[in-house]
Short mmCIF file of C-alpha atoms in Angstrom, two decimals:
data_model
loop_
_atom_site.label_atom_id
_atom_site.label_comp_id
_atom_site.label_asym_id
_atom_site.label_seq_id
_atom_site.Cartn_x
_atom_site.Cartn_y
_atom_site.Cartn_z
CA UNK A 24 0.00 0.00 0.00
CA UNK A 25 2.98 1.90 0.82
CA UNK A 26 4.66 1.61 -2.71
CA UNK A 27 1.63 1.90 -3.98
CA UNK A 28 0.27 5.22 -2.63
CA UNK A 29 4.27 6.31 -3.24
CA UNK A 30 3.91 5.92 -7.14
CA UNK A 31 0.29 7.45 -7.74
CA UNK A 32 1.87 10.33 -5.66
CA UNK A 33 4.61 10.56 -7.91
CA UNK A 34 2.48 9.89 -10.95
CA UNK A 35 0.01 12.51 -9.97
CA UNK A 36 2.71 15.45 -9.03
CA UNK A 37 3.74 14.95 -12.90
CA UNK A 38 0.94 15.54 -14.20
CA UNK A 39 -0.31 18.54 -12.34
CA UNK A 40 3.10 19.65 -13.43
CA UNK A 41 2.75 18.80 -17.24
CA UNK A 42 -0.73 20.86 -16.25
CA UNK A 43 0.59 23.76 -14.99
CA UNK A 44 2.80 24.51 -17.82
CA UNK A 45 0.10 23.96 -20.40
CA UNK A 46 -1.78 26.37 -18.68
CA UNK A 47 0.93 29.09 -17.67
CA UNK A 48 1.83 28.65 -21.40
CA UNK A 49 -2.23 29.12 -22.50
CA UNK A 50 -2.50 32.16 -20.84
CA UNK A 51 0.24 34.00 -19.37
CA UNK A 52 1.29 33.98 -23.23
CA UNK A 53 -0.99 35.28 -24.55
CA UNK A 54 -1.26 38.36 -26.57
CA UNK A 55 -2.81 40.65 -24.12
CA UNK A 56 -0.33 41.83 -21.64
CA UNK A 57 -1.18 40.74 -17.57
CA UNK A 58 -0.23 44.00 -16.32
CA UNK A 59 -2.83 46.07 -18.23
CA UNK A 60 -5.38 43.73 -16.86
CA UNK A 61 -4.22 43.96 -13.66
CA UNK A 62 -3.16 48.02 -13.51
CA UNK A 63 -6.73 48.83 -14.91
CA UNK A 64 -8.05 51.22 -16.45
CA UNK A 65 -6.59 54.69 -16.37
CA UNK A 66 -3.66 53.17 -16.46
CA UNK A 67 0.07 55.67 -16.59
CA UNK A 68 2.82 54.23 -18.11
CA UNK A 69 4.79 54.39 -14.35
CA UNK A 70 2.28 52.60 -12.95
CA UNK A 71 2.26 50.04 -15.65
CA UNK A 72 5.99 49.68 -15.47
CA UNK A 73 5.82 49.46 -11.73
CA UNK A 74 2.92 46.72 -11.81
CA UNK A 75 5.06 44.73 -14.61
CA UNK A 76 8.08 44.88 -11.95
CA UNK A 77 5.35 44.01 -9.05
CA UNK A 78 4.54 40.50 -11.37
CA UNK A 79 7.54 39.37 -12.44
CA UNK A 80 6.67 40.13 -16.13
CA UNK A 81 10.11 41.42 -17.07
CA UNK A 82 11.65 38.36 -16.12
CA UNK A 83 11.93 35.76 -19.20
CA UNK A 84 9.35 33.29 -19.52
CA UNK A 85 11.26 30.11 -17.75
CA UNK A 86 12.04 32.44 -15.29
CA UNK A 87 7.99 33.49 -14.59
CA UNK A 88 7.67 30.04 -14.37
CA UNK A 89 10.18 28.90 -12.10
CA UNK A 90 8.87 31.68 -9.85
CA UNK A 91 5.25 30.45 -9.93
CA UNK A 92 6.19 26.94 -8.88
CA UNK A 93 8.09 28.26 -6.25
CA UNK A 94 5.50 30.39 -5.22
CA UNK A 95 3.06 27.15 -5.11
CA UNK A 96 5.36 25.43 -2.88
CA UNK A 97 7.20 27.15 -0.56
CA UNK A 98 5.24 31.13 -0.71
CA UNK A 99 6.44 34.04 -2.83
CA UNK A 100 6.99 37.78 -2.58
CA UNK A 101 5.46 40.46 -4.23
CA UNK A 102 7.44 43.71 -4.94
CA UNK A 103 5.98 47.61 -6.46
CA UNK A 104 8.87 50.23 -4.92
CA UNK A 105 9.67 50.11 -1.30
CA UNK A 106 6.33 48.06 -0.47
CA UNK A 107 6.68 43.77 -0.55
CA UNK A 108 3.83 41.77 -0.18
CA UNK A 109 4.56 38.03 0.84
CA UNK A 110 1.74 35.37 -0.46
CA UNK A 111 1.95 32.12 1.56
CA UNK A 112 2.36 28.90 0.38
CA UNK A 113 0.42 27.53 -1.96
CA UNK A 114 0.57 30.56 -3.56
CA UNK A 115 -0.95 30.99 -6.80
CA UNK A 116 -0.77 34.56 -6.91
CA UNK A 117 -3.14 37.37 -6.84
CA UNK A 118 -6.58 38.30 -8.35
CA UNK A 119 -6.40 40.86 -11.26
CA UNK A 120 -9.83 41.85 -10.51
CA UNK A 121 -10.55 41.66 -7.03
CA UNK A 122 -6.56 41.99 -5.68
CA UNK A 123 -6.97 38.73 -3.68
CA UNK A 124 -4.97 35.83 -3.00
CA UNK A 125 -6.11 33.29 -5.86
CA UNK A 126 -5.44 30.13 -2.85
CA UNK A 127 -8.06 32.04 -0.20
CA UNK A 128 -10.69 32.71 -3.16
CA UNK A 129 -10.54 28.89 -3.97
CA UNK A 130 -10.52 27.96 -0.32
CA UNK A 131 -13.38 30.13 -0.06
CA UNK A 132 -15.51 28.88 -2.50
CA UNK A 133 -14.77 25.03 -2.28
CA UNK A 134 -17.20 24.10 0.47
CA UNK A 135 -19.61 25.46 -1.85
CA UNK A 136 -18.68 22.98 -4.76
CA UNK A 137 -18.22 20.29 -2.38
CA UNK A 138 -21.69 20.96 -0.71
CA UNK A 139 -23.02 20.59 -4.12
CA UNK A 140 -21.04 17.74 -5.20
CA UNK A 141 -21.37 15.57 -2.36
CA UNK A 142 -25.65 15.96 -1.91
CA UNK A 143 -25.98 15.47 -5.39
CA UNK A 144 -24.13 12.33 -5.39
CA UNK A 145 -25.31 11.01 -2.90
CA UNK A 146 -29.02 11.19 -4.35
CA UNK A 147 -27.39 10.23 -7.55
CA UNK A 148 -26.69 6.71 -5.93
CA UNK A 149 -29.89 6.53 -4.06
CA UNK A 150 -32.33 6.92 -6.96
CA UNK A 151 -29.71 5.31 -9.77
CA UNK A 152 -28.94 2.10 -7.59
CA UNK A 153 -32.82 1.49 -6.60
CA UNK A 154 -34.13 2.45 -9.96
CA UNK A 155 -31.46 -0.33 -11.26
CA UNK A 156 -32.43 -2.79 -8.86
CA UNK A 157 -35.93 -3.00 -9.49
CA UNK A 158 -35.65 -3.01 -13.47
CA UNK A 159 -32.75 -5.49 -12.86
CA UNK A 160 -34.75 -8.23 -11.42
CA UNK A 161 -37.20 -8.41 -14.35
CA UNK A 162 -40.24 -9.20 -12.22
CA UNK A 163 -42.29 -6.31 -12.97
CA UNK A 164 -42.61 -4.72 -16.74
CA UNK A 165 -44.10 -2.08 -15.77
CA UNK A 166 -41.33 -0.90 -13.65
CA UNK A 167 -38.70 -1.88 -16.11
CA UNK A 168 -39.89 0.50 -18.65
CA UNK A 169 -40.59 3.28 -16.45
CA UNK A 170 -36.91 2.98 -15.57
CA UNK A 171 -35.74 2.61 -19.03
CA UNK A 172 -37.70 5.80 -19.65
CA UNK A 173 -36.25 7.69 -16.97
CA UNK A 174 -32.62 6.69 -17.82
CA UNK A 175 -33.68 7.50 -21.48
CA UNK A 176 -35.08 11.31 -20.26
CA UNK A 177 -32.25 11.79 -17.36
CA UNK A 178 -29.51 11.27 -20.73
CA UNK A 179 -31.23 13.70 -22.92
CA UNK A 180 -32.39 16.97 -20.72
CA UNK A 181 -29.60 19.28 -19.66
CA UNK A 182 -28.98 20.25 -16.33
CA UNK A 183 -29.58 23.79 -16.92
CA UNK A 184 -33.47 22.39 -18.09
CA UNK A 185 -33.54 20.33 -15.06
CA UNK A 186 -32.41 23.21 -13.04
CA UNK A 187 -35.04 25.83 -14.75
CA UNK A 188 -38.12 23.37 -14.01
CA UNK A 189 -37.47 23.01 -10.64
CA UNK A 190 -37.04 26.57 -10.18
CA UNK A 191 -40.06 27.48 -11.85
CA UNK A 192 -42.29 24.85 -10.14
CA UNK A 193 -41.22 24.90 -6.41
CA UNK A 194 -40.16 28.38 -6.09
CA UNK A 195 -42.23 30.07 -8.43
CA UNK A 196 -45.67 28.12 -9.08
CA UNK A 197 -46.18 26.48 -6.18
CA UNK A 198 -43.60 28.38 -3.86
CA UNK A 199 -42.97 25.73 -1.14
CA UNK A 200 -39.01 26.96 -1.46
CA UNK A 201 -37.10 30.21 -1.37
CA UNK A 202 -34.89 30.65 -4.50
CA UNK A 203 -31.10 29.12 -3.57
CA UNK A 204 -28.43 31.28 -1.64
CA UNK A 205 -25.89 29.25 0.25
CA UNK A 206 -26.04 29.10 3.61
CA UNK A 207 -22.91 27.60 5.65
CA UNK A 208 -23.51 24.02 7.09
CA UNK A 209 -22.34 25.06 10.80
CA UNK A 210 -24.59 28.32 10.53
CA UNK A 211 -27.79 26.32 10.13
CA UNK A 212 -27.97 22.95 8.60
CA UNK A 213 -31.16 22.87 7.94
CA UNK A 214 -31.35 26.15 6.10
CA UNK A 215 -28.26 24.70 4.25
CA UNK A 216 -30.30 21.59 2.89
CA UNK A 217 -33.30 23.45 1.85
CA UNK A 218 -31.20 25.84 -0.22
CA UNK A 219 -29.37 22.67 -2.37
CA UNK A 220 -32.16 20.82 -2.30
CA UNK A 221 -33.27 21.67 -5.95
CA UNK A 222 -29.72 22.14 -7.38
CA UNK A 223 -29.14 18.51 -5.40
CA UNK A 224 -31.89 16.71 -7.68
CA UNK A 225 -31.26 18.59 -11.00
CA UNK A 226 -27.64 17.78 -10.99
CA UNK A 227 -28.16 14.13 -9.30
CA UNK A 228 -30.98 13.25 -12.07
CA UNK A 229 -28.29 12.99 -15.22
CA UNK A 230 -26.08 10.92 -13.24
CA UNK A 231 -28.66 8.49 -11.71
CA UNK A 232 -29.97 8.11 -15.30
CA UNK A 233 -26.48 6.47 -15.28
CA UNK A 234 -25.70 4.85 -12.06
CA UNK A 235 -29.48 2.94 -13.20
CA UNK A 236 -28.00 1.70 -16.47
CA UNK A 237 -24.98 0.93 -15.30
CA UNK A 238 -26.74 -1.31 -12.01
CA UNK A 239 -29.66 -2.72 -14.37
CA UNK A 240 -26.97 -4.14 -16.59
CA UNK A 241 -24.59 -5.64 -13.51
CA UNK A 242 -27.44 -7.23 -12.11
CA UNK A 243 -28.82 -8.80 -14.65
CA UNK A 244 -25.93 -10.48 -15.62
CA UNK A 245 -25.36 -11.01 -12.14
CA UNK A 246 -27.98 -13.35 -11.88
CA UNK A 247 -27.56 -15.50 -14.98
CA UNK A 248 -24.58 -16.97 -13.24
CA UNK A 249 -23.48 -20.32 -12.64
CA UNK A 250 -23.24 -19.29 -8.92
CA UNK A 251 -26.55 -17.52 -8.38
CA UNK A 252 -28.23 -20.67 -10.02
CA UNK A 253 -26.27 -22.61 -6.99
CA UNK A 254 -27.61 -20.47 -4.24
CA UNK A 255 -30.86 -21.03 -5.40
CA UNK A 256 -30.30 -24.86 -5.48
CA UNK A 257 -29.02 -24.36 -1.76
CA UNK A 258 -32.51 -22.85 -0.65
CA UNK A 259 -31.58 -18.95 -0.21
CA UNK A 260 -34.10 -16.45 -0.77
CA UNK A 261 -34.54 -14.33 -4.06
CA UNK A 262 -33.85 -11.28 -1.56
CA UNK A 263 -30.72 -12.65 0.44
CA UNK A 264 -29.45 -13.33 -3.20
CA UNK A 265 -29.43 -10.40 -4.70
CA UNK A 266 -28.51 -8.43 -1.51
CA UNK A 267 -25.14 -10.72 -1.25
CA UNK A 268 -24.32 -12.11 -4.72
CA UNK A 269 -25.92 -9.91 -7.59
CA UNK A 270 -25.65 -6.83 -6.05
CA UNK A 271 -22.39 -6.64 -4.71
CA UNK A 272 -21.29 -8.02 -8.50
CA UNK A 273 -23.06 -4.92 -10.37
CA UNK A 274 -21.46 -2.61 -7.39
CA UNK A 275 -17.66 -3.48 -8.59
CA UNK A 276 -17.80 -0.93 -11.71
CA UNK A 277 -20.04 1.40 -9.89
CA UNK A 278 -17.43 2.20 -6.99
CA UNK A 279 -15.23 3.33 -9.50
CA UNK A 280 -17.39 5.44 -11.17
CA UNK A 281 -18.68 7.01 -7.79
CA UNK A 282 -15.42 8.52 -7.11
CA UNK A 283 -14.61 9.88 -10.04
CA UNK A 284 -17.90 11.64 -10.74
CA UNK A 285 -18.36 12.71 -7.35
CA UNK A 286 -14.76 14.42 -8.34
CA UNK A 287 -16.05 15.72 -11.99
CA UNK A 288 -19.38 17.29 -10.28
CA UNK A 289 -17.63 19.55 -7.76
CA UNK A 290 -15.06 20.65 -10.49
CA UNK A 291 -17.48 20.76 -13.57
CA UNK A 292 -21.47 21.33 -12.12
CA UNK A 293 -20.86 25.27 -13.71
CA UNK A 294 -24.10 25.48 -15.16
CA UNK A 295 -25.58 24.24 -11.84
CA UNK A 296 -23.69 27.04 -9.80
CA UNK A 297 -24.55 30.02 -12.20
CA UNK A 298 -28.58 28.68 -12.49
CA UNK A 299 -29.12 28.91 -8.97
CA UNK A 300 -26.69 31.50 -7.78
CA UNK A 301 -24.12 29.41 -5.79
CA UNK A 302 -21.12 30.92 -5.03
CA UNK A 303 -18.91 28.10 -5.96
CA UNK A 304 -15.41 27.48 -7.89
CA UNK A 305 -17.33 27.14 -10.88
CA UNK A 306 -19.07 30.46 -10.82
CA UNK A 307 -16.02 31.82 -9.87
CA UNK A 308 -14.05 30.11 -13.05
CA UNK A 309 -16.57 31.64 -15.04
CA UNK A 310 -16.24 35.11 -13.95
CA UNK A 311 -12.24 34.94 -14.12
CA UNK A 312 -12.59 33.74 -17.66
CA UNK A 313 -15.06 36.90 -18.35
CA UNK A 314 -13.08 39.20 -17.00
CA UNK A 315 -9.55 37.59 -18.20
CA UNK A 316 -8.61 37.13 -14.58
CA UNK A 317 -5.55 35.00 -15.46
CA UNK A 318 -4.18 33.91 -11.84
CA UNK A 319 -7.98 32.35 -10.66
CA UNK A 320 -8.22 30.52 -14.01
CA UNK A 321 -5.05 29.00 -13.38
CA UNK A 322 -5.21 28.47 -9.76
CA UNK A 323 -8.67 26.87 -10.08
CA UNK A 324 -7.66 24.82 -13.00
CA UNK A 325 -4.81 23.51 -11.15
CA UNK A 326 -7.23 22.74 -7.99
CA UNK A 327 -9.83 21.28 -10.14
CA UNK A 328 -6.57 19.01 -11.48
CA UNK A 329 -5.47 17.67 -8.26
CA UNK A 330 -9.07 16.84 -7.03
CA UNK A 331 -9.64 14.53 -10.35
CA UNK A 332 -6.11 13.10 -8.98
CA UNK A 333 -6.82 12.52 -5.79
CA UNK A 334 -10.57 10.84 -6.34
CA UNK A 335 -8.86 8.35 -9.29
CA UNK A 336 -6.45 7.17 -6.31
CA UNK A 337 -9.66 6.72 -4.30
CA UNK A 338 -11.45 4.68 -7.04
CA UNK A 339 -8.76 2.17 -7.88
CA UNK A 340 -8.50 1.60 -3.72
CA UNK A 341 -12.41 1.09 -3.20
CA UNK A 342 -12.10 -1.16 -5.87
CA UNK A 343 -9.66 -2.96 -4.77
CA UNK A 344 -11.63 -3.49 -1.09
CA UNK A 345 -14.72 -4.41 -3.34
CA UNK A 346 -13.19 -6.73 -5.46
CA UNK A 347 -10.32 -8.69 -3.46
CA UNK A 348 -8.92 -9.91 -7.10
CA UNK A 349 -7.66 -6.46 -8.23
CA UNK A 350 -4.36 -5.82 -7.32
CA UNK A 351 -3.26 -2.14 -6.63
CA UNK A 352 0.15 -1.57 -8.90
#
């Protein structure tokens, strides 16, 4: 486990690496200069020289590298005349827009997108597992095609459709909900769930159209096996069965998808966020990229990085718990 967790460490500092320079090169090369963004609009040409010196823009380009990685790890200063500001590690440097540290914005915002990410997957799993079980088992028609028609309308409507219904029927029409604005879990958690409660089910309905696909399928083949036909011989029940053999046999590719969507939801639900107002790191990417605010686009596109790193670790180890034949490597 050791070795193991030593390697995808290793692995995973690599690529944020190889990410970091594709993205320094994407955008602190390109054709508009930083320091106009960031001196702003009635802009002298002292101040713009002194705000190129205050960025490290006069350095060569290796060298503006070299200083942001060092900056990530172990802090950096910031220098305009007699005046140095020092930015703590991780540093990713500071707001054009706003004139904030880039790591307190993200730190900020992340419960948000985790809030969001985490409810929605959990009712994601909850509706997509059950809906799978039922049509699995084949007993009941009726239920099989309403399932096959909800996987089939869960694929095709965009979140932002999802998102717009809800609003318009339980905030608007029937008004049993305020409209969303995040409320802190340890300020009042009840408050808290009734404000993510809608963006909760129209983000979680897409990917339980898939979690119910994906379960159907497993359990279904599940129990055309040679070994659920011998548990029957042996007397257990229908339910015991597919409680202990076919479910736990369609759950093997699900765990591995759980973790990695769970990952792609707080990092990509962007739509969600701007619908219904959350204040989350993907409102916030999309506002940087409006305003070309070049350090948050590249600080949350490194964060968003290293949280699809970290939850592909966690896959391939709750896999290997579910399934004891896969080997971690």
């Amino acid at each position: 486990m050791i070795g193991y967790l030593a390697r995808r460490i290793t692995s995973g500092a690599l690529v944020l690496l190889g990410l970091s320079v594709i993205v320094f090169a994407l955008f602190y090369l390109a054709p508009r200069d930083p320091a106009v963004l960031a001196c702003g609009k009635g802009c002298t040409p002292e101040r713009l020289a002194d705000v190129h010196t205050a960025m490290g823009l006069d350095d060569p380009v290796p060298v503006q590298y070299a200083h942001f990685l060092r900056g990530v790890f172990v802090g950096r200063d910031y220098s305009s005349g007699p005046d140095v500001r020092h930015c703590a590690a991780p540093c990713l440097g500071y707001s054009f827009e706003t004139d904030q540290a880039v790591s307190s914005m993200v730190a900020e915002r992340l419960p948000v997108s985790a809030s969001l990410a985490l409810g929605a997957e959990i009712l994601a799993l909850l509706l997509g597992v059950g809906a799978g079980l039922i049509s699995g088992r084949g007993r009941f028609q009726l239920l099989r095609r309403a399932v096959n028609g909800f996987v089939l309308v869960g694929y095709a409507v965009p979140v932002f459709l999802w998102g717009l219904a809800l609003l318009l029927l339980f905030c608007v029409r029937l008004q049993w909900l305020p409209f969303p604005s995040y409320v802190p879990l340890t300020t009042d958690p009840a408050a808290w769930a009734q404000n993510l409660i809608l963006p909760w089910i129209a983000l979680a309905l897409i990917q339980a159209a898939g979690y119910a696909r994906l379960t159907q399928a497993g359990v279904e083949g599940a129990l055309a096996e040679d070994f659920v036909r011998t548990a029957r011989a042996y007397g257990l029940s229908e339910r015991r069965i597919l409680r202990t053999r076919a479910l736990r046999s369609a759950l093997i590719p699900l765990t591995t998808l759980t973790a990695i969507d769970l990952a792609q939801m707080m990092t990509h639900a962007v739509l969600t966020e701007t619908m219904f107002g959350l204040p989350g790191i993907g409102q916030l990417l999309v506002g940087a990229v409006t305003t070309i605010d070049l350090p948050v686009v590249v600080g949350v596109t490194l964060v968003a990085g290293g949280v699809v790193i970290v939850a592909n670790t966690v896959a391939e180890m709750m896999l290997a718990v579910v399934d004891p034949r896969v080997e971690l490597r």
